mmCIF file of C-alpha atoms in Angstrom:
data_model
loop_
_atom_site.group_PDB
_atom_site.id
_atom_site.type_symbol
_atom_site.label_atom_id
_atom_site.label_comp_id
_atom_site.label_asym_id
_atom_site.label_seq_id
_atom_site.Cartn_x
_atom_site.Cartn_y
_atom_site.Cartn_z
ATOM 1 C CA MET A 1 43.908 7.840 70.196
ATOM 2 C CA THR A 2 44.753 10.725 72.485
ATOM 3 C CA ILE A 3 47.215 13.472 71.659
ATOM 4 C CA LYS A 4 49.570 11.968 74.208
ATOM 5 C CA GLU A 5 49.332 8.583 72.517
ATOM 6 C CA TYR A 6 49.894 10.195 69.139
ATOM 7 C CA ASN A 7 53.044 11.885 70.462
ATOM 8 C CA THR A 8 54.172 8.562 71.888
ATOM 9 C CA CYS A 9 53.793 7.061 68.423
ATOM 10 C CA VAL A 10 55.991 9.837 67.046
ATOM 11 C CA SER A 11 58.631 9.055 69.670
ATOM 12 C CA LEU A 12 58.498 5.312 69.157
ATOM 13 C CA TYR A 13 58.044 4.864 65.447
ATOM 14 C CA SER A 14 59.129 7.906 63.422
ATOM 15 C CA ASP A 15 62.811 6.918 63.362
ATOM 16 C CA ALA A 16 62.018 3.295 62.580
ATOM 17 C CA LEU A 17 59.636 4.241 59.791
ATOM 18 C CA PHE A 18 62.209 6.637 58.367
ATOM 19 C CA ARG A 19 64.903 3.930 58.353
ATOM 20 C CA PHE A 20 62.531 1.462 56.740
ATOM 21 C CA ILE A 21 61.447 3.854 53.999
ATOM 22 C CA LEU A 22 64.949 5.216 53.399
ATOM 23 C CA LYS A 23 66.281 1.724 52.863
ATOM 24 C CA SER A 24 63.888 1.208 49.977
ATOM 25 C CA LEU A 25 63.665 4.681 48.475
ATOM 26 C CA ARG A 26 67.310 5.619 49.114
ATOM 27 C CA ASP A 27 66.303 9.234 48.932
ATOM 28 C CA THR A 28 66.397 11.129 52.202
ATOM 29 C CA MET A 29 64.018 13.874 51.125
ATOM 30 C CA GLU A 30 61.460 11.430 49.776
ATOM 31 C CA ALA A 31 61.737 9.301 52.907
ATOM 32 C CA GLU A 32 61.212 12.369 55.089
ATOM 33 C CA ASN A 33 58.147 13.283 53.072
ATOM 34 C CA VAL A 34 56.730 9.803 53.532
ATOM 35 C CA VAL A 35 57.222 10.000 57.301
ATOM 36 C CA GLN A 36 55.669 13.441 57.408
ATOM 37 C CA ASN A 37 52.681 12.372 55.322
ATOM 38 C CA THR A 38 52.229 9.209 57.368
ATOM 39 C CA PHE A 39 52.028 11.017 60.681
ATOM 40 C CA GLU A 40 49.865 13.704 59.135
ATOM 41 C CA LYS A 41 47.438 10.976 58.144
ATOM 42 C CA LEU A 42 47.658 9.380 61.571
ATOM 43 C CA TRP A 43 46.826 12.739 63.112
ATOM 44 C CA VAL A 44 43.810 13.207 60.863
ATOM 45 C CA LYS A 45 42.620 9.652 61.557
ATOM 46 C CA ARG A 46 43.578 9.590 65.216
ATOM 47 C CA GLU A 47 39.969 9.171 66.309
ATOM 48 C CA ASP A 48 39.732 5.938 64.341
ATOM 49 C CA VAL A 49 43.145 4.462 65.159
ATOM 50 C CA VAL A 50 43.663 2.551 68.390
ATOM 51 C CA PHE A 51 47.040 3.028 70.036
ATOM 52 C CA ASP A 52 47.686 -0.718 70.231
ATOM 53 C CA THR A 53 47.426 -1.055 66.465
ATOM 54 C CA ALA A 54 49.054 2.266 65.650
ATOM 55 C CA LYS A 55 52.427 0.753 64.782
ATOM 56 C CA ALA A 56 50.952 -1.482 62.098
ATOM 57 C CA TYR A 57 48.823 1.418 60.855
ATOM 58 C CA ILE A 58 51.850 3.726 60.600
ATOM 59 C CA PHE A 59 53.919 1.194 58.715
ATOM 60 C CA LYS A 60 51.018 0.304 56.443
ATOM 61 C CA VAL A 61 50.417 3.931 55.490
ATOM 62 C CA GLY A 62 54.128 4.521 55.056
ATOM 63 C CA TYR A 63 54.525 1.357 53.013
ATOM 64 C CA ASN A 64 51.656 2.249 50.688
ATOM 65 C CA ASN A 65 53.050 5.740 50.251
ATOM 66 C CA MET A 66 56.459 4.273 49.490
ATOM 67 C CA ILE A 67 55.031 1.850 46.927
ATOM 68 C CA ASP A 68 53.289 4.730 45.167
ATOM 69 C CA ILE A 69 56.578 6.581 44.937
ATOM 70 C CA LEU A 70 58.452 3.525 43.689
ATOM 71 C CA ARG A 71 55.808 2.927 41.028
ATOM 72 C CA LYS A 72 56.032 6.541 39.973
ATOM 73 C CA GLN A 73 59.814 6.293 39.785
ATOM 74 C CA LYS A 74 59.515 3.167 37.666
ATOM 75 C CA ARG A 75 57.134 4.900 35.287
ATOM 76 C CA GLU A 76 59.490 7.848 35.016
ATOM 77 C CA THR A 77 62.621 5.805 34.426
ATOM 78 C CA GLY A 78 60.824 3.301 32.234
ATOM 79 C CA MET A 79 62.711 0.376 33.624
ATOM 80 C CA ASP A 80 63.166 -1.583 36.763
ATOM 81 C CA GLU A 81 66.642 -0.396 37.447
ATOM 82 C CA VAL A 82 68.540 -0.830 40.659
ATOM 83 C CA LYS A 83 69.088 2.634 42.000
ATOM 84 C CA GLU A 84 72.472 3.260 43.474
ATOM 85 C CA ASN A 85 72.940 5.798 46.189
ATOM 86 C CA LYS A 86 75.614 7.319 48.272
ATOM 87 C CA HIS A 87 75.013 4.868 51.072
ATOM 88 C CA TYR A 88 76.099 2.027 48.858
ATOM 89 C CA THR A 89 79.459 2.326 47.211
ATOM 90 C CA ASN A 90 81.482 0.092 45.007
ATOM 91 C CA ALA A 91 84.447 0.404 47.318
ATOM 92 C CA GLN A 92 86.014 -2.545 49.063
ATOM 93 C CA TYR A 93 83.768 -4.192 51.581
ATOM 94 C CA THR A 94 84.853 -3.453 55.090
ATOM 95 C CA ASP A 95 82.568 -5.622 57.174
ATOM 96 C CA VAL A 96 79.760 -8.117 57.052
ATOM 97 C CA LYS A 97 77.126 -5.492 57.753
ATOM 98 C CA GLU A 98 78.142 -3.557 54.690
ATOM 99 C CA ILE A 99 78.073 -6.697 52.595
ATOM 100 C CA VAL A 100 74.623 -7.560 53.875
ATOM 101 C CA ASN A 101 73.446 -4.014 53.156
ATOM 102 C CA ARG A 102 74.708 -4.389 49.646
ATOM 103 C CA ALA A 103 72.917 -7.683 49.295
ATOM 104 C CA VAL A 104 69.672 -6.274 50.702
ATOM 105 C CA ALA A 105 69.764 -3.514 48.105
ATOM 106 C CA ARG A 106 69.731 -6.177 45.408
ATOM 107 C CA LEU A 107 66.690 -8.003 46.716
ATOM 108 C CA PRO A 108 63.363 -7.697 44.907
ATOM 109 C CA GLU A 109 61.265 -4.986 46.513
ATOM 110 C CA HIS A 110 58.714 -7.301 48.151
ATOM 111 C CA GLN A 111 61.456 -9.476 49.677
ATOM 112 C CA LYS A 112 63.344 -6.452 50.887
ATOM 113 C CA THR A 113 60.204 -5.060 52.482
ATOM 114 C CA VAL A 114 59.257 -8.187 54.414
ATOM 115 C CA ILE A 115 62.725 -8.950 55.715
ATOM 116 C CA MET A 116 63.207 -5.366 56.861
ATOM 117 C CA LEU A 117 59.859 -5.350 58.634
ATOM 118 C CA ARG A 118 60.765 -8.663 60.216
ATOM 119 C CA ASP A 119 64.302 -7.856 61.333
ATOM 120 C CA TYR A 120 64.280 -4.123 61.914
ATOM 121 C CA GLU A 121 60.972 -3.916 63.718
ATOM 122 C CA GLY A 122 60.302 -7.463 64.790
ATOM 123 C CA HIS A 123 56.894 -7.594 63.145
ATOM 124 C CA ASP A 124 55.342 -11.047 63.140
ATOM 125 C CA TYR A 125 54.020 -12.647 59.957
ATOM 126 C CA LYS A 126 50.469 -11.506 60.663
ATOM 127 C CA SER A 127 51.519 -7.901 61.141
ATOM 128 C CA ILE A 128 53.635 -7.929 57.985
ATOM 129 C CA SER A 129 50.681 -9.446 56.174
ATOM 130 C CA ASP A 130 48.472 -6.569 57.370
ATOM 131 C CA ILE A 131 51.004 -3.979 56.297
ATOM 132 C CA THR A 132 51.845 -5.356 52.861
ATOM 133 C CA GLY A 133 48.603 -7.025 51.874
ATOM 134 C CA MET A 134 50.362 -10.351 51.325
ATOM 135 C CA THR A 135 49.055 -13.535 52.909
ATOM 136 C CA GLU A 136 50.973 -14.866 55.889
ATOM 137 C CA GLY A 137 52.173 -17.744 53.708
ATOM 138 C CA GLN A 138 53.503 -15.333 51.114
ATOM 139 C CA VAL A 139 55.202 -13.341 53.851
ATOM 140 C CA LYS A 140 56.970 -16.415 55.170
ATOM 141 C CA ILE A 141 58.016 -17.577 51.699
ATOM 142 C CA ASN A 142 59.354 -14.145 50.828
ATOM 143 C CA ILE A 143 61.345 -13.927 54.053
ATOM 144 C CA PHE A 144 62.712 -17.406 53.359
ATOM 145 C CA ARG A 145 63.708 -16.482 49.814
ATOM 146 C CA ALA A 146 65.238 -13.228 50.999
ATOM 147 C CA ARG A 147 67.392 -15.056 53.538
ATOM 148 C CA GLN A 148 68.392 -17.615 50.921
ATOM 149 C CA ALA A 149 69.385 -14.825 48.553
ATOM 150 C CA LEU A 150 71.372 -13.040 51.247
ATOM 151 C CA LYS A 151 73.060 -16.272 52.198
ATOM 152 C CA SER A 152 73.988 -17.006 48.585
ATOM 153 C CA TYR A 153 75.372 -13.509 48.230
ATOM 154 C CA LEU A 154 77.477 -13.962 51.355
ATOM 155 C CA VAL A 155 78.774 -17.299 50.092
ATOM 156 C CA ASN A 156 79.717 -15.799 46.742
ATOM 157 C CA ILE A 157 81.467 -12.861 48.364
ATOM 158 C CA GLU A 158 83.284 -15.248 50.667
ATOM 159 C CA GLN A 159 84.465 -17.261 47.674
ATOM 160 C CA VAL A 160 85.654 -14.140 45.882
ATOM 161 C CA VAL A 161 87.490 -12.858 48.931
ATOM 162 C CA MET B 1 63.199 -34.288 63.587
ATOM 163 C CA LYS B 2 66.251 -35.293 61.646
ATOM 164 C CA LEU B 3 68.226 -32.823 59.592
ATOM 165 C CA THR B 4 68.794 -33.923 56.021
ATOM 166 C CA ASP B 5 70.171 -32.226 52.938
ATOM 167 C CA GLU B 6 66.592 -31.893 51.730
ATOM 168 C CA ASN B 7 65.098 -30.224 54.773
ATOM 169 C CA ALA B 8 68.146 -28.449 56.199
ATOM 170 C CA GLU B 9 67.419 -25.054 54.655
ATOM 171 C CA ILE B 10 63.833 -25.041 55.877
ATOM 172 C CA MET B 11 64.807 -26.285 59.327
ATOM 173 C CA LEU B 12 67.551 -23.722 59.771
ATOM 174 C CA PHE B 13 65.173 -21.017 58.593
ATOM 175 C CA ASP B 14 62.475 -22.102 61.042
ATOM 176 C CA LEU B 15 65.068 -22.246 63.812
ATOM 177 C CA LEU B 16 66.226 -18.730 63.026
ATOM 178 C CA GLU B 17 62.668 -17.421 62.772
ATOM 179 C CA GLY B 18 61.624 -18.973 66.049
ATOM 180 C CA ASN B 19 59.061 -21.181 64.370
ATOM 181 C CA LEU B 20 60.193 -24.304 66.271
ATOM 182 C CA THR B 21 59.267 -25.362 69.765
ATOM 183 C CA ALA B 22 62.015 -25.315 72.387
ATOM 184 C CA GLU B 23 62.308 -29.062 72.174
ATOM 185 C CA GLU B 24 62.555 -29.060 68.379
ATOM 186 C CA ALA B 25 65.062 -26.221 68.474
ATOM 187 C CA ASN B 26 67.309 -28.097 70.907
ATOM 188 C CA LEU B 27 67.161 -31.190 68.745
ATOM 189 C CA VAL B 28 68.119 -29.273 65.618
ATOM 190 C CA MET B 29 70.905 -27.397 67.412
ATOM 191 C CA GLU B 30 72.447 -30.642 68.569
ATOM 192 C CA GLN B 31 72.598 -31.886 64.970
ATOM 193 C CA ILE B 32 73.994 -28.569 63.735
ATOM 194 C CA ASN B 33 76.789 -28.655 66.293
ATOM 195 C CA ALA B 34 77.627 -32.196 65.301
ATOM 196 C CA ASN B 35 78.005 -31.420 61.607
ATOM 197 C CA ALA B 36 80.567 -28.938 60.235
ATOM 198 C CA LYS B 37 78.643 -28.309 57.014
ATOM 199 C CA TRP B 38 75.410 -27.465 58.785
ATOM 200 C CA LYS B 39 77.278 -25.483 61.374
ATOM 201 C CA LYS B 40 78.740 -23.304 58.615
ATOM 202 C CA ASN B 41 75.332 -23.072 57.019
ATOM 203 C CA TRP B 42 73.818 -21.999 60.321
ATOM 204 C CA GLU B 43 76.466 -19.311 60.810
ATOM 205 C CA LEU B 44 75.675 -17.919 57.377
ATOM 206 C CA MET B 45 71.962 -18.059 58.081
ATOM 207 C CA GLN B 46 72.451 -16.007 61.228
ATOM 208 C CA LEU B 47 74.282 -13.359 59.227
ATOM 209 C CA THR B 48 71.126 -12.752 57.193
ATOM 210 C CA VAL B 49 69.429 -11.163 60.184
ATOM 211 C CA LEU B 50 69.462 -7.444 59.414
ATOM 212 C CA GLN B 51 70.591 -4.992 62.051
ATOM 213 C CA PRO B 52 68.915 -1.583 62.035
ATOM 214 C CA ASP B 53 71.208 1.379 61.662
ATOM 215 C CA THR B 54 70.132 3.224 64.786
ATOM 216 C CA GLU B 55 72.264 6.203 63.887
ATOM 217 C CA THR B 56 69.848 6.965 61.076
ATOM 218 C CA VAL B 57 67.054 9.028 62.596
ATOM 219 C CA TYR B 58 64.249 11.217 61.343
ATOM 220 C CA ALA B 59 65.628 14.731 61.611
ATOM 221 C CA HIS B 60 62.325 16.579 61.861
ATOM 222 C CA LYS B 61 60.701 14.603 64.620
ATOM 223 C CA LYS B 62 59.894 17.689 66.664
ATOM 224 C CA ASP B 63 57.712 18.946 63.829
ATOM 225 C CA LEU B 64 55.497 15.907 64.205
ATOM 226 C CA TYR B 65 54.618 16.395 67.854
ATOM 227 C CA LYS B 66 51.269 17.948 68.688
ATOM 228 C CA LYS B 67 50.370 20.143 71.599
ATOM 229 C CA GLU B 68 47.805 19.086 74.151
ATOM 230 C CA ARG B 69 44.336 20.395 73.367
ATOM 231 C CA GLY B 70 44.271 22.931 76.209
ATOM 232 C CA ALA B 71 47.429 24.592 75.061
ATOM 233 C CA LEU B 72 46.206 24.651 71.502
ATOM 234 C CA VAL B 73 42.904 26.315 72.335
ATOM 235 C CA SER B 74 44.519 28.927 74.525
ATOM 236 C CA MET B 75 46.903 29.658 71.720
ATOM 237 C CA LEU B 76 44.206 29.850 69.144
ATOM 238 C CA TRP B 77 41.975 32.359 70.884
ATOM 239 C CA PRO B 78 44.424 35.269 70.592
ATOM 240 C CA SER B 79 44.593 34.425 66.952
ATOM 241 C CA PHE B 80 40.892 34.886 66.617
ATOM 242 C CA SER B 81 41.224 38.421 67.871
ATOM 243 C CA ILE B 82 43.460 39.250 64.978
ATOM 244 C CA ALA B 83 41.151 40.610 62.378
ATOM 245 C CA ALA B 84 40.409 38.297 59.519
ATOM 246 C CA SER B 85 42.672 35.523 60.559
ATOM 247 C CA VAL B 86 39.887 33.025 60.307
ATOM 248 C CA ALA B 87 38.606 31.883 56.972
ATOM 249 C CA LEU B 88 34.908 31.895 56.319
ATOM 250 C CA ILE B 89 35.187 30.401 52.910
ATOM 251 C CA ALA B 90 31.906 28.615 52.727
ATOM 252 C CA GLY B 91 29.952 31.415 54.281
ATOM 253 C CA PHE B 92 31.707 33.973 52.191
ATOM 254 C CA TYR B 93 30.928 32.060 49.077
ATOM 255 C CA TRP B 94 27.237 32.198 49.684
ATOM 256 C CA TRP B 95 27.404 35.722 50.974
ATOM 257 C CA GLN B 96 29.198 36.960 47.895
ATOM 258 C CA LEU B 97 26.623 35.428 45.637
ATOM 259 C CA GLY B 98 23.716 36.744 47.594
ATOM 260 C CA LYS B 99 24.750 40.189 48.683
ATOM 261 C CA ASP B 100 24.034 41.977 45.391
ATOM 262 C CA THR B 101 20.494 40.751 45.115
ATOM 263 C CA LYS B 102 17.356 41.930 46.868
ATOM 264 C CA GLN B 103 15.716 38.557 46.863
ATOM 265 C CA PRO B 104 14.396 36.817 49.973
ATOM 266 C CA VAL B 105 16.868 34.916 52.060
ATOM 267 C CA ALA B 106 15.788 31.550 50.797
ATOM 268 C CA HIS B 107 16.617 32.599 47.253
ATOM 269 C CA HIS B 108 20.126 33.550 48.301
ATOM 270 C CA ILE B 109 21.229 30.000 48.839
ATOM 271 C CA PRO B 110 23.454 29.223 45.897
ATOM 272 C CA LEU B 111 23.196 25.526 46.421
ATOM 273 C CA LYS B 112 19.475 25.615 45.810
ATOM 274 C CA GLU B 113 19.626 23.938 42.422
ATOM 275 C CA GLU B 114 21.890 21.216 43.658
ATOM 276 C CA ILE B 115 19.781 20.714 46.701
ATOM 277 C CA LYS B 116 16.636 20.514 44.627
ATOM 278 C CA SER B 117 18.139 18.176 42.111
ATOM 279 C CA SER B 118 19.436 15.962 44.835
ATOM 280 C CA LYS B 119 15.987 15.714 46.421
ATOM 281 C CA SER B 120 17.478 16.609 49.738
ATOM 282 C CA GLU B 121 15.610 17.522 52.876
ATOM 283 C CA LEU B 122 15.682 21.234 52.201
ATOM 284 C CA THR B 123 12.037 22.027 51.697
ATOM 285 C CA GLU B 124 12.415 25.713 52.514
ATOM 286 C CA THR B 125 13.322 26.519 48.950
ATOM 287 C CA LYS B 126 9.750 26.390 47.732
ATOM 288 C CA PRO B 127 8.910 29.609 45.838
ATOM 289 C CA GLY B 128 7.494 32.284 48.055
ATOM 290 C CA HIS B 129 8.449 30.518 51.234
ATOM 291 C CA THR B 130 11.024 32.212 53.410
ATOM 292 C CA PRO B 131 12.267 30.094 56.245
ATOM 293 C CA LYS B 132 12.986 31.560 59.638
ATOM 294 C CA ALA B 133 16.333 29.853 59.749
ATOM 295 C CA ILE B 134 18.192 27.392 57.679
ATOM 296 C CA PHE B 135 20.962 25.410 59.215
ATOM 297 C CA ILE B 136 23.718 24.447 56.878
ATOM 298 C CA PRO B 137 26.107 22.620 59.116
ATOM 299 C CA ILE B 138 29.180 21.213 57.548
ATOM 300 C CA VAL B 139 29.120 17.689 58.827
ATOM 301 C CA LYS B 140 32.441 16.609 57.462
ATOM 302 C CA ALA B 141 35.569 18.300 56.264
ATOM 303 C CA GLN B 142 37.672 15.791 54.449
ATOM 304 C CA PRO B 143 41.109 16.939 53.384
ATOM 305 C CA TYR B 144 42.364 15.213 50.299
ATOM 306 C CA ALA B 145 45.317 15.459 47.991
ATOM 307 C CA SER B 146 46.824 18.158 50.173
ATOM 308 C CA LYS B 147 50.529 18.405 49.941
ATOM 309 C CA ALA B 148 53.479 20.622 50.433
ATOM 310 C CA LEU B 149 55.169 21.337 47.153
ATOM 311 C CA LYS B 150 58.398 22.214 48.867
ATOM 312 C CA LYS B 151 60.496 20.056 51.086
ATOM 313 C CA GLY B 152 60.616 20.393 54.817
ATOM 314 C CA ILE B 153 57.323 22.154 55.411
ATOM 315 C CA SER B 154 54.079 20.731 56.653
ATOM 316 C CA PRO B 155 51.097 20.484 54.358
ATOM 317 C CA LEU B 156 48.078 22.692 54.770
ATOM 318 C CA ASN B 157 45.088 21.451 56.614
ATOM 319 C CA LEU B 158 41.572 22.473 55.843
ATOM 320 C CA THR B 159 39.333 21.968 58.784
ATOM 321 C CA SER B 160 35.854 22.921 59.831
ATOM 322 C CA LYS B 161 34.945 23.885 63.349
ATOM 323 C CA ASN B 162 31.892 22.764 65.195
ATOM 324 C CA GLN B 163 30.618 26.287 65.246
ATOM 325 C CA GLN B 164 28.036 28.232 63.318
ATOM 326 C CA ILE B 165 27.790 31.855 62.342
ATOM 327 C CA ARG B 166 24.460 33.514 61.538
ATOM 328 C CA PHE B 167 24.215 35.791 58.580
ATOM 329 C CA ASN B 168 20.991 37.049 57.043
ATOM 330 C CA ASN B 169 19.107 34.618 59.183
ATOM 331 C CA VAL B 170 21.136 31.774 57.750
ATOM 332 C CA LYS B 171 23.607 29.816 59.775
ATOM 333 C CA TYR B 172 26.918 28.932 58.249
ATOM 334 C CA SER B 173 29.735 26.747 59.397
ATOM 335 C CA PRO B 174 33.036 28.510 58.986
ATOM 336 C CA VAL B 175 35.937 26.754 57.381
ATOM 337 C CA PHE B 176 39.269 27.369 58.934
ATOM 338 C CA VAL B 177 42.275 27.225 56.719
ATOM 339 C CA THR B 178 45.139 26.423 58.943
ATOM 340 C CA LEU B 179 48.747 25.548 58.570
ATOM 341 C CA ALA B 180 50.214 23.065 60.964
ATOM 342 C CA VAL B 181 53.758 24.093 61.735
ATOM 343 C CA ASP B 182 55.785 22.839 64.617
ATOM 344 C CA SER B 183 52.713 21.556 66.415
ATOM 345 C CA ARG B 184 51.028 24.910 66.222
ATOM 346 C CA ILE B 185 47.982 25.839 64.240
ATOM 347 C CA ILE B 186 48.274 29.081 62.358
ATOM 348 C CA PRO B 187 45.203 30.527 60.655
ATOM 349 C CA VAL B 188 46.330 31.732 57.282
ATOM 350 C CA ALA B 189 43.303 32.585 55.234
ATOM 351 C CA ASN B 190 41.575 35.885 54.755
ATOM 352 C CA PRO B 191 37.843 35.474 55.276
ATOM 353 C CA GLU B 192 36.884 38.352 53.049
ATOM 354 C CA MET B 193 39.534 37.659 50.494
ATOM 355 C CA VAL B 194 39.723 41.317 49.611
ATOM 356 C CA GLU B 195 43.458 41.480 49.944
ATOM 357 C CA PRO B 196 44.743 38.172 48.724
ATOM 358 C CA ALA B 197 48.253 39.551 48.497
ATOM 359 C CA LYS B 198 48.381 40.204 52.201
ATOM 360 C CA PRO B 199 49.753 37.341 54.268
ATOM 361 C CA MET B 200 47.161 36.474 56.827
ATOM 362 C CA TYR B 201 49.076 34.192 59.099
ATOM 363 C CA ALA B 202 48.636 35.062 62.731
ATOM 364 C CA THR B 203 51.471 35.954 65.001
ATOM 365 C CA ASN B 204 49.827 35.881 68.371
ATOM 366 C CA SER B 205 51.382 36.844 71.653
ATOM 367 C CA ASP B 206 53.038 33.530 72.142
ATOM 368 C CA ALA B 207 56.753 34.175 72.094
ATOM 369 C CA GLY B 208 57.531 30.743 70.812
ATOM 370 C CA LEU B 209 55.281 31.231 67.855
ATOM 371 C CA ARG B 210 56.889 34.573 67.123
ATOM 372 C CA ARG B 211 60.284 32.946 67.146
ATOM 373 C CA LEU B 212 58.936 30.233 64.941
ATOM 374 C CA VAL B 213 57.553 32.707 62.460
ATOM 375 C CA ASN B 214 60.777 34.653 62.443
ATOM 376 C CA ARG B 215 62.766 31.525 61.954
ATOM 377 C CA ASN B 216 60.553 30.349 59.142
ATOM 378 C CA VAL B 217 59.691 33.710 57.745
ATOM 379 C CA ASP B 218 60.765 32.807 54.250
ATOM 380 C CA LYS B 219 58.764 29.624 54.420
ATOM 381 C CA LEU B 220 55.659 31.290 55.781
ATOM 382 C CA ILE B 221 55.439 34.563 53.931
ATOM 383 C CA GLU B 222 56.322 33.233 50.564
ATOM 384 C CA PRO B 223 53.789 30.427 50.505
ATOM 385 C CA PHE B 224 50.961 32.671 51.599
ATOM 386 C CA SER B 225 51.847 35.858 49.885
ATOM 387 C CA LYS B 226 49.447 35.092 47.096
ATOM 388 C CA PRO B 227 47.050 32.408 48.199
ATOM 389 C CA LYS B 228 44.505 31.450 45.609
ATOM 390 C CA PHE B 229 41.154 30.256 46.851
ATOM 391 C CA THR B 230 38.703 28.405 44.738
ATOM 392 C CA VAL B 231 35.360 27.162 45.881
ATOM 393 C CA GLY B 232 33.351 24.749 43.821
ATOM 394 C CA LYS B 233 30.242 22.791 44.486
ATOM 395 C CA THR B 234 28.847 19.467 43.554
ATOM 396 C CA VAL B 235 26.451 16.822 44.799
ATOM 397 C CA LYS B 236 27.532 13.535 46.278
ATOM 398 C CA ASN B 237 25.132 10.914 47.553
ATOM 399 C CA HIS B 238 22.314 13.433 47.273
ATOM 400 C CA ASN B 239 24.133 15.833 49.557
ATOM 401 C CA PRO B 240 25.629 19.102 48.449
ATOM 402 C CA VAL B 241 29.364 19.201 48.798
ATOM 403 C CA ILE B 242 31.622 22.215 48.689
ATOM 404 C CA LEU B 243 35.023 21.743 47.178
ATOM 405 C CA VAL B 244 37.578 24.092 48.634
ATOM 406 C CA SER B 245 41.047 24.498 47.279
ATOM 407 C CA VAL B 246 43.832 26.703 48.509
ATOM 408 C CA SER B 247 46.970 26.872 46.491
ATOM 409 C CA THR B 248 50.146 28.871 46.613
ATOM 410 C CA ALA B 249 53.544 28.498 45.107
ATOM 411 C CA ALA B 250 54.414 26.097 47.872
ATOM 412 C CA TYR B 251 51.176 24.456 48.877
ATOM 413 C CA THR B 252 48.079 22.969 47.525
ATOM 414 C CA ALA B 253 45.297 21.931 49.838
ATOM 415 C CA ASN B 254 41.943 20.530 48.924
ATOM 416 C CA ALA B 255 38.968 19.570 50.998
ATOM 417 C CA GLU B 256 35.499 18.295 50.497
ATOM 418 C CA LEU B 257 32.986 19.834 52.826
ATOM 419 C CA MET B 258 29.880 17.738 53.059
ATOM 420 C CA ILE B 259 26.811 19.667 53.972
ATOM 421 C CA LYS B 260 23.713 18.345 55.565
ATOM 422 C CA THR B 261 20.624 20.450 55.130
ATOM 423 C CA SER B 262 17.803 20.621 57.588
ATOM 424 C CA ARG B 263 15.420 23.069 59.169
#
């Protein structure tokens, strides 16, 4: 990968990676660190990474970094708690997007990851499989279950409202 | 392809995901439009497609960009002219160990024991034999576990250059300790390490770099005001390896420098 191609990757994918990581970590500083570390690694490995596969590489490195942080957080808290953050409030829901965001935050981590990769970045099953280490079948099942869970959440909210 | 209560969820999912052919999709859509329950279900299914929040962006993107090689090299050369802005850690290590002795050059190589024990190619270390030249090129500098301990600053890089320096008839590969900031490479290490308290970052003639340093003066001076260098050695896969670590209050950087020995 040339320097120009590397810079193109920064332009194309840094924001998307940041959004993806932030959604899971819900910690801006940690998410920024992950992005920084990911592109640092891409820069070091630029001779080995082909531009065409750089997107998957970036998300894979970022994802692995994120998983390490989540595992560390779990060890530190000692429980699999759902972390609340300022982006998600208990206030009245104002629109569907907010409701969906709330529902996404409640998804198991692996379901949240695959559906975000699918919808935010348009990765296909194969690409998500490469990034997460799941099989393509597992990817599809997890996306299916995530959509079912979101749909159930929307139905419940609708009934409450 | 008939929609039923049993297969509706799967079919709607496959329709949403684009897993159906155009013909299958049309067939399913016709049945959805003809049935209020499935139509409602389909509307809900469509709401599960997440929309990225494009207003959320990575704030430090400019720090990630790298300069083209030509610009980097031209920027680096003035830095070299600043005394001691380049780290010669590996060379210094050997030099320090050997400078107080009067032994032949071959006996000054501190990695001799490791090299012997690893049955490497270095045959010049036989007693009484002084080689004319020993090349100790660093064939690989592998940064590992390097990280910034403070937020918002780039981690240190330890790199080796494809360049050799001759000392006492022995060639060494210098190790450059550099800090990547704002797409610029700033040498930070003192090769002689006689004044570790003195910040050794280079402010070359580039105005942009000067502004950068001024802007980040607290970030740059503080981390490198008291850099601590440690150099260890080990053997991996029968090759001597130097372990270099640079740590400050804000940074820790580690690198393995694999050395290949030959005449």
